[in-house]
Amino acid sequence: MASTMSASSAALRFDLIAKCSTTRARASVMTLPHGPVNLPLFMPVATQASLKGITPEQLEDTGCRLCLNNTYHLGLKPGQEVLDAVGGAHKLQGWKHNILTDSGGFQMVSLLKLATVTEEGVRFLSPHDGTPMLLTPEHSISLQNSIGSDIIMQLDDVLVTTSPDLARMREAMERSVRWLDRCIAAHKNPHSQNMFCIIQGGLDLDMRRECCREMVARDTPGIAIGGLSGGEAKDDFCRVVAACTEQLPDLKPRYVMGIGYPEDLVVSVALGADMFDCVWPTRTARFGNAITKHGMLNMKREMFAADFGPIEEGCGCACCRPIEEEGAMGITRAFVHHNAAKETVAAHLLTIHNVYYQLNLMREAREAIIEDKYPAFVKEFFARLYPDRQ
Ligand code: GUN
Ligand code: ZN
């Protein structure tokens, strides 16, 4: 591509830097109120305003400039009053970079069995004391306004099953469009916070296309694809992402929600997606697992007891990178192994490594797109991961 193409809304600027000549992969810069971020991008999830076990400085050191918080969790604790008093989630957690918040409905429907959805909103029983609560589009946006996140998500009606109940799927898709209108009307800070819409429609491609048309017409600064990450077959997943990206404008960021396996990131980028989030890299770290170019390593396995190499050779994270001092060894696999069973330090180190791995994978993908070598990058990535299948 000859030159950068740009688009701006009040609080977001999108510069498209390069497009792959073979796949739909794109490299871009998205500039938000707390600074620019390079896309494609993986966003780690800091559920309770912290990435379990690591400090904001350690998160910053991985290169992370945009992380996720949850409206649902922050709305319950510390609650809106405290958020207003402290001046939002950036101040609450000592994070000077960008934050994206999910709207809360998905967390309720997926975590709480007793959530029910009506036109008004999502009804559920408080997990603290069982009192009935209602999350409406207006309330979700009010909470996200108090949180002050750089990107806020509309409240959507999301089905967590892959059940082919087309009537319910259509109801959820159409309701998500109506709720987007209510969210836009309720949003108090469009000049400092960017609202993204969320495309629904299950695995039905026509319904997805219809939803894309409705959502795109509402001209939000960015667009998310929801309703995936629910255990659907990989080819269904790819078909839905491709059907959506085909309909979306070039000059807006595209976010596939809840996606985090390295293979899914690499494939989704080829299909034209730019942003991803998932709890998996940090959750699996707490089970003792390291994500590497060659697949997952469970550091609890005996084979690492006397392995004095880094978690992953060549990794640039704070745990793996070589130490300058003479004679110093840095963090070894043996150290992580010996602590993996009971000490939290292993979980912290693996969290840092896994977040760095995901961010770096997207950095490398971006470089490959800019050099117009993305197909070769994808091939190498899969060859390394599955050497036996070559
Ligand atoms: N996280 C993963 N999938 C979804 C979705 O469809 N909607 C929302 N709001 N969050 C998600
Ligand atoms: Zn590492």
Coordinates of C-alpha atoms and ligand atoms in Angstrom, one line a residue:
M1 CA 0.0 0.0 0.0
A2 CA 1.4 3.4 -1.0
S3 CA 0.5 5.6 1.9
T4 CA -1.1 5.5 5.3
M5 CA -4.9 6.0 5.4
S6 CA -6.5 7.6 8.4
A7 CA -9.8 8.1 10.1
S8 CA -10.6 9.9 13.3
S9 CA -13.6 10.2 15.7
A10 CA -13.6 12.4 18.8
A11 CA -11.4 10.2 20.9
L12 CA -9.8 7.7 18.5
R13 CA -7.6 8.0 15.5
F14 CA -7.0 5.0 13.2
D15 CA -4.0 4.9 10.9
L16 CA -3.9 2.0 8.5
I17 CA -0.2 1.4 7.8
A18 CA -0.2 -1.7 5.6
K19 CA -2.4 -4.4 4.1
C20 CA -1.2 -7.9 3.2
S21 CA -1.4 -8.5 -0.5
T22 CA -2.5 -12.1 -0.1
T23 CA -4.7 -12.4 3.1
R24 CA -6.9 -9.7 4.8
A25 CA -4.2 -9.0 7.4
R26 CA -3.7 -5.3 8.3
A27 CA -1.1 -3.3 10.3
S28 CA -2.3 -0.1 11.9
V29 CA -1.9 2.4 14.8
M30 CA -4.9 3.1 17.0
T31 CA -4.4 6.3 19.0
L32 CA -6.5 6.5 22.2
P33 CA -6.7 9.1 25.0
H34 CA -3.9 7.3 26.9
G35 CA -1.6 6.9 23.9
P36 CA -1.1 5.0 20.7
V37 CA -1.2 1.2 20.4
N38 CA 0.0 -0.9 17.4
L39 CA -2.4 -3.3 15.9
P40 CA -2.8 -6.3 15.6
L41 CA -2.9 -6.5 19.4
F42 CA -3.6 -8.9 22.2
M43 CA -5.1 -7.4 25.3
P44 CA -4.5 -9.2 28.6
V45 CA -7.4 -9.2 31.1
A46 CA -7.1 -7.5 34.5
T47 CA -10.4 -8.6 35.9
Q48 CA -10.4 -7.0 39.3
A49 CA -8.4 -3.9 38.2
S50 CA -5.2 -6.0 38.4
L51 CA -3.6 -8.7 36.5
K52 CA -3.5 -11.4 39.1
G53 CA -0.1 -11.4 40.7
I54 CA 1.7 -8.8 38.7
T55 CA 2.2 -5.1 39.3
P56 CA 1.3 -2.3 36.8
E57 CA 5.1 -1.7 36.3
Q58 CA 5.6 -5.4 35.4
L59 CA 2.6 -5.3 33.0
E60 CA 4.1 -2.1 31.4
D61 CA 7.4 -3.9 31.0
T62 CA 5.8 -6.6 28.9
G63 CA 5.0 -3.8 26.4
C64 CA 1.2 -3.8 27.3
R65 CA -0.4 -0.4 26.5
L66 CA -4.0 -1.5 26.5
C67 CA -5.5 -3.9 29.0
L68 CA -9.0 -5.1 29.8
N69 CA -11.1 -4.5 32.9
N70 CA -14.6 -5.8 33.6
T71 CA -17.5 -3.5 34.3
Y72 CA -19.3 -6.3 36.1
H73 CA -16.5 -6.9 38.6
L74 CA -15.7 -3.2 39.1
G75 CA -19.4 -2.3 39.5
L76 CA -19.7 -4.8 42.3
K77 CA -16.4 -4.0 43.9
P78 CA -15.2 -1.2 44.6
G79 CA -18.6 0.0 43.2
Q80 CA -19.6 3.2 41.4
E81 CA -19.2 5.6 44.4
V82 CA -15.6 4.6 45.0
L83 CA -14.8 4.8 41.3
D84 CA -16.3 8.3 41.1
A85 CA -14.4 9.3 44.3
V86 CA -11.0 8.1 43.1
G87 CA -11.6 9.4 39.5
G88 CA -11.8 6.1 37.6
A89 CA -10.0 2.9 37.0
H90 CA -6.7 4.3 35.8
K91 CA -6.2 6.0 39.2
L92 CA -7.6 3.0 41.1
Q93 CA -5.0 0.7 39.7
G94 CA -2.1 3.0 39.0
W95 CA -2.2 2.4 35.3
K96 CA -1.2 5.3 33.0
H97 CA -1.9 3.5 29.7
N98 CA -5.2 2.5 28.0
I99 CA -8.1 0.5 29.4
L100 CA -10.9 -1.3 27.6
T101 CA -14.0 -2.4 29.6
D102 CA -16.4 -5.1 28.6
S103 CA -20.0 -4.1 29.3
G104 CA -20.8 -6.8 31.9
G105 CA -23.7 -8.8 30.4
F106 CA -21.5 -11.5 29.0
Q107 CA -19.8 -12.1 32.3
M108 CA -23.1 -12.4 34.1
V109 CA -24.6 -14.7 31.6
S110 CA -21.5 -16.9 31.5
L111 CA -20.7 -16.8 35.2
L112 CA -24.1 -16.8 36.8
K113 CA -26.5 -19.6 35.9
L114 CA -29.4 -17.5 37.2
A115 CA -29.0 -14.5 34.8
T116 CA -32.1 -13.9 32.6
V117 CA -32.3 -11.5 29.7
T118 CA -35.4 -9.3 29.0
E119 CA -35.8 -6.2 26.8
E120 CA -35.0 -4.1 29.8
G121 CA -31.6 -5.7 30.5
V122 CA -29.9 -8.6 32.2
R123 CA -31.4 -9.7 35.5
F124 CA -29.3 -11.6 38.0
L125 CA -28.9 -12.3 41.7
S126 CA -26.0 -10.6 43.4
P127 CA -23.2 -13.1 44.0
H128 CA -22.5 -11.3 47.3
D129 CA -25.9 -11.4 49.0
G130 CA -28.4 -12.8 46.5
T131 CA -30.4 -9.6 46.0
P132 CA -32.1 -9.3 42.6
M133 CA -30.2 -6.9 40.3
L134 CA -30.8 -5.5 36.8
L135 CA -28.0 -4.4 34.4
T136 CA -29.5 -2.2 31.7
P137 CA -27.7 -0.7 28.7
E138 CA -28.0 2.7 30.5
H139 CA -26.5 1.3 33.8
S140 CA -23.6 -0.4 32.0
I141 CA -22.7 2.8 30.2
S142 CA -23.0 4.9 33.4
L143 CA -20.6 2.4 35.2
Q144 CA -18.2 2.5 32.2
N145 CA -18.4 6.3 32.3
S146 CA -17.4 6.2 36.0
I147 CA -14.6 3.8 35.2
G148 CA -13.3 6.2 32.6
S149 CA -12.0 3.4 30.2
D150 CA -10.6 4.5 26.9
I151 CA -12.8 2.0 25.1
I152 CA -16.2 1.0 26.4
M153 CA -18.4 -1.8 25.0
Q154 CA -22.1 -1.7 24.4
L155 CA -24.3 -4.0 26.4
D156 CA -25.2 -6.9 24.1
D157 CA -27.5 -9.9 24.3
V158 CA -25.1 -12.7 24.0
L159 CA -25.9 -16.4 23.9
V160 CA -23.3 -18.6 25.4
T161 CA -24.4 -21.8 23.7
T162 CA -23.8 -22.7 20.1
S163 CA -27.3 -24.0 20.0
P164 CA -28.9 -23.5 16.6
D165 CA -32.1 -21.9 18.0
L166 CA -32.4 -19.4 15.2
A167 CA -35.4 -17.6 16.6
R168 CA -33.6 -16.9 19.9
M169 CA -30.5 -16.0 17.9
R170 CA -32.4 -13.5 15.8
E171 CA -34.0 -12.0 19.0
A172 CA -30.5 -11.6 20.6
M173 CA -29.1 -10.0 17.4
E174 CA -31.9 -7.5 17.0
R175 CA -32.0 -6.7 20.7
S176 CA -28.2 -6.0 20.6
V177 CA -28.9 -3.4 17.9
R178 CA -31.7 -1.8 20.0
W179 CA -29.4 -1.8 23.0
L180 CA -26.6 -0.2 21.0
D181 CA -29.0 2.7 20.4
R182 CA -29.8 2.9 24.1
C183 CA -26.1 2.8 24.9
I184 CA -25.3 5.6 22.4
A185 CA -28.1 7.8 23.9
A186 CA -26.8 7.1 27.5
H187 CA -23.1 7.7 26.8
K188 CA -22.0 10.9 28.6
N189 CA -18.3 11.1 27.4
P190 CA -18.1 10.4 23.7
H191 CA -15.2 12.9 23.5
S192 CA -13.0 11.0 25.9
Q193 CA -14.3 7.4 25.7
N194 CA -14.8 5.3 22.6
M195 CA -17.8 3.0 22.4
F196 CA -17.5 -0.1 20.3
C197 CA -20.6 -2.0 19.0
I198 CA -20.7 -5.8 19.1
I199 CA -21.8 -7.9 16.1
Q200 CA -24.0 -10.9 17.1
G201 CA -25.9 -13.5 15.0
G202 CA -24.4 -16.8 16.1
L203 CA -23.1 -19.0 13.3
D204 CA -25.6 -17.9 10.8
L205 CA -23.7 -15.9 8.2
D206 CA -26.8 -14.0 6.8
M207 CA -27.7 -12.9 10.2
R208 CA -24.2 -11.8 10.9
R209 CA -24.2 -9.8 7.6
E210 CA -27.5 -8.2 8.6
C211 CA -26.1 -7.3 12.0
C212 CA -23.0 -5.8 10.4
R213 CA -25.1 -3.5 8.2
E214 CA -27.2 -2.3 11.2
M215 CA -24.2 -1.8 13.5
V216 CA -21.9 -0.1 10.8
A217 CA -24.7 2.4 10.1
R218 CA -24.5 3.6 13.7
D219 CA -20.9 4.7 13.1
T220 CA -19.2 3.8 16.4
P221 CA -15.4 4.4 16.6
G222 CA -14.6 0.7 16.6
I223 CA -16.4 -2.6 15.9
A224 CA -16.3 -5.9 17.8
I225 CA -17.4 -9.4 16.8
G226 CA -19.0 -11.2 19.7
G227 CA -20.7 -14.5 20.3
L228 CA -17.6 -16.6 19.5
S229 CA -15.2 -18.2 21.9
G230 CA -18.0 -20.6 22.9
G231 CA -16.4 -23.8 21.7
E232 CA -17.7 -23.6 18.1
A233 CA -15.9 -25.6 15.5
K234 CA -12.8 -23.9 14.0
D235 CA -14.2 -23.7 10.5
D236 CA -17.5 -22.1 11.8
F237 CA -15.4 -19.6 13.7
C238 CA -13.4 -18.7 10.6
R239 CA -16.5 -18.4 8.4
V240 CA -18.1 -16.0 10.9
V241 CA -15.0 -13.8 11.3
A242 CA -14.5 -13.7 7.5
A243 CA -18.2 -12.9 6.8
C244 CA -18.0 -10.0 9.3
T245 CA -14.7 -8.5 8.2
E246 CA -15.8 -8.6 4.6
Q247 CA -18.7 -6.2 5.5
L248 CA -16.7 -3.9 7.8
P249 CA -15.1 -0.5 6.9
D250 CA -11.4 -0.6 6.4
L251 CA -10.7 2.4 8.6
K252 CA -12.0 1.2 11.9
P253 CA -10.5 -1.2 14.4
R254 CA -12.0 -4.7 14.5
Y255 CA -12.0 -6.6 17.8
V256 CA -12.8 -10.4 18.1
M257 CA -13.9 -10.9 21.7
G258 CA -12.7 -13.7 24.0
I259 CA -10.1 -15.1 21.6
G260 CA -6.6 -16.0 22.9
Y261 CA -5.1 -19.3 21.7
P262 CA -2.0 -18.3 19.6
E263 CA -3.3 -20.3 16.6
D264 CA -6.6 -18.5 16.7
L265 CA -4.9 -15.1 16.9
V266 CA -2.7 -15.8 13.9
V267 CA -5.6 -17.1 11.8
S268 CA -8.0 -14.3 12.8
V269 CA -5.3 -11.7 11.8
A270 CA -5.3 -13.3 8.3
L271 CA -9.0 -12.9 8.3
G272 CA -8.8 -9.2 8.9
A273 CA -9.2 -8.9 12.7
D274 CA -7.0 -6.4 14.7
M275 CA -7.7 -6.9 18.4
F276 CA -8.2 -9.8 20.8
D277 CA -8.6 -10.5 24.5
C278 CA -8.7 -13.7 26.6
V279 CA -8.2 -14.8 30.2
W280 CA -6.6 -18.0 29.1
P281 CA -2.9 -17.0 28.9
T282 CA -2.9 -15.6 32.5
R283 CA -5.2 -18.4 33.8
T284 CA -3.1 -21.2 32.4
A285 CA 0.0 -19.5 33.9
R286 CA -1.6 -20.1 37.3
F287 CA -1.8 -23.8 36.5
G288 CA 2.0 -23.8 35.8
N289 CA 1.8 -23.6 32.0
A290 CA 4.2 -21.7 29.8
I291 CA 3.1 -20.7 26.2
T292 CA 6.0 -21.1 23.8
K293 CA 6.7 -21.1 20.1
H294 CA 6.7 -24.9 20.3
G295 CA 3.5 -25.3 22.3
M296 CA 2.6 -25.4 25.9
L297 CA 5.0 -26.6 28.6
N298 CA 3.7 -27.7 32.0
M299 CA 6.5 -26.5 34.3
K300 CA 5.3 -28.9 37.0
R301 CA 6.6 -31.9 35.0
E302 CA 9.6 -33.7 36.5
M303 CA 11.7 -33.1 33.3
F304 CA 12.2 -29.5 34.3
A305 CA 13.5 -30.2 37.8
A306 CA 17.2 -29.8 36.8
D307 CA 16.7 -27.7 33.6
F308 CA 18.7 -24.5 34.1
G309 CA 17.7 -22.9 30.9
P310 CA 15.2 -20.0 30.7
I311 CA 11.4 -20.7 30.3
E312 CA 11.8 -20.1 26.6
E313 CA 15.2 -19.6 24.8
G314 CA 15.3 -16.3 22.9
C315 CA 12.2 -14.8 24.7
G316 CA 12.6 -11.1 25.6
C317 CA 10.4 -11.2 28.7
A318 CA 11.7 -10.1 32.1
C319 CA 12.0 -13.7 33.2
C320 CA 13.7 -15.2 30.2
R321 CA 16.0 -12.4 28.9
P322 CA 19.7 -12.9 29.6
I323 CA 21.1 -11.0 32.6
E324 CA 24.1 -8.8 31.9
E325 CA 25.9 -9.5 35.1
E326 CA 28.6 -12.0 34.9
G327 CA 27.8 -15.3 36.5
A328 CA 24.1 -14.5 36.9
M329 CA 21.7 -17.1 35.7
G330 CA 18.3 -15.4 35.7
I331 CA 15.1 -17.3 36.2
T332 CA 15.5 -21.0 35.3
R333 CA 12.9 -23.6 34.4
A334 CA 14.1 -25.5 37.5
F335 CA 13.3 -22.5 39.7
V336 CA 9.8 -22.2 38.2
H337 CA 9.3 -26.0 38.5
H338 CA 10.3 -26.1 42.2
N339 CA 7.9 -23.3 43.0
A340 CA 5.1 -24.3 40.6
A341 CA 3.3 -26.6 43.0
K342 CA 2.7 -24.3 46.0
E343 CA 4.5 -20.9 45.7
T344 CA 2.7 -18.0 43.9
V345 CA 6.0 -16.7 42.5
A346 CA 5.9 -19.3 39.7
A347 CA 2.4 -18.1 38.8
H348 CA 3.7 -14.5 38.7
L349 CA 6.7 -15.4 36.5
L350 CA 4.6 -17.5 34.1
T351 CA 2.0 -14.7 33.9
I352 CA 4.7 -12.2 32.8
H353 CA 6.1 -14.7 30.3
N354 CA 2.7 -15.6 28.8
V355 CA 1.5 -12.0 28.5
Y356 CA 4.8 -11.1 26.8
Y357 CA 4.5 -14.1 24.5
Q358 CA 1.1 -13.1 23.3
L359 CA 2.0 -9.4 22.8
N360 CA 5.2 -10.4 21.0
L361 CA 3.4 -12.8 18.7
M362 CA 1.2 -9.9 17.6
R363 CA 4.3 -7.6 17.3
E364 CA 6.0 -10.2 15.0
A365 CA 2.8 -10.6 13.0
R366 CA 2.6 -6.8 12.5
E367 CA 6.2 -6.7 11.3
A368 CA 5.5 -9.5 8.8
I369 CA 2.4 -7.7 7.5
I370 CA 4.4 -4.5 7.0
E371 CA 7.0 -6.4 5.1
D372 CA 4.2 -8.1 3.2
K373 CA 5.4 -11.5 4.4
Y374 CA 2.4 -12.6 6.4
P375 CA 1.6 -15.9 4.6
A376 CA 5.2 -17.0 5.2
F377 CA 4.9 -16.0 8.9
V378 CA 1.7 -18.1 9.3
K379 CA 3.4 -21.1 7.6
E380 CA 6.5 -20.8 9.9
F381 CA 4.3 -20.4 13.0
F382 CA 2.4 -23.6 12.3
A383 CA 5.5 -25.5 11.2
R384 CA 7.1 -24.7 14.6
L385 CA 4.0 -25.6 16.5
Y386 CA 3.2 -28.9 14.7
P387 CA 6.6 -30.2 13.4
D388 CA 5.2 -33.7 13.0
R389 CA 2.5 -32.7 10.6
Q390 CA 4.9 -31.2 7.9
Ligands
GUN1 N1 -16.6 -11.7 25.6 C1 -16.5 -12.8 24.7 N2 -17.5 -12.8 23.9 C2 -18.3 -11.7 24.2 C3 -19.5 -11.2 23.6 O1 -20.1 -11.8 22.7 N3 -20.0 -10.1 24.2 C4 -19.4 -9.4 25.2 N4 -19.9 -8.3 25.7 N5 -18.2 -9.9 25.7 C5 -17.7 -11.0 25.2
ZN2 ZN 9.7 -15.3 28.6

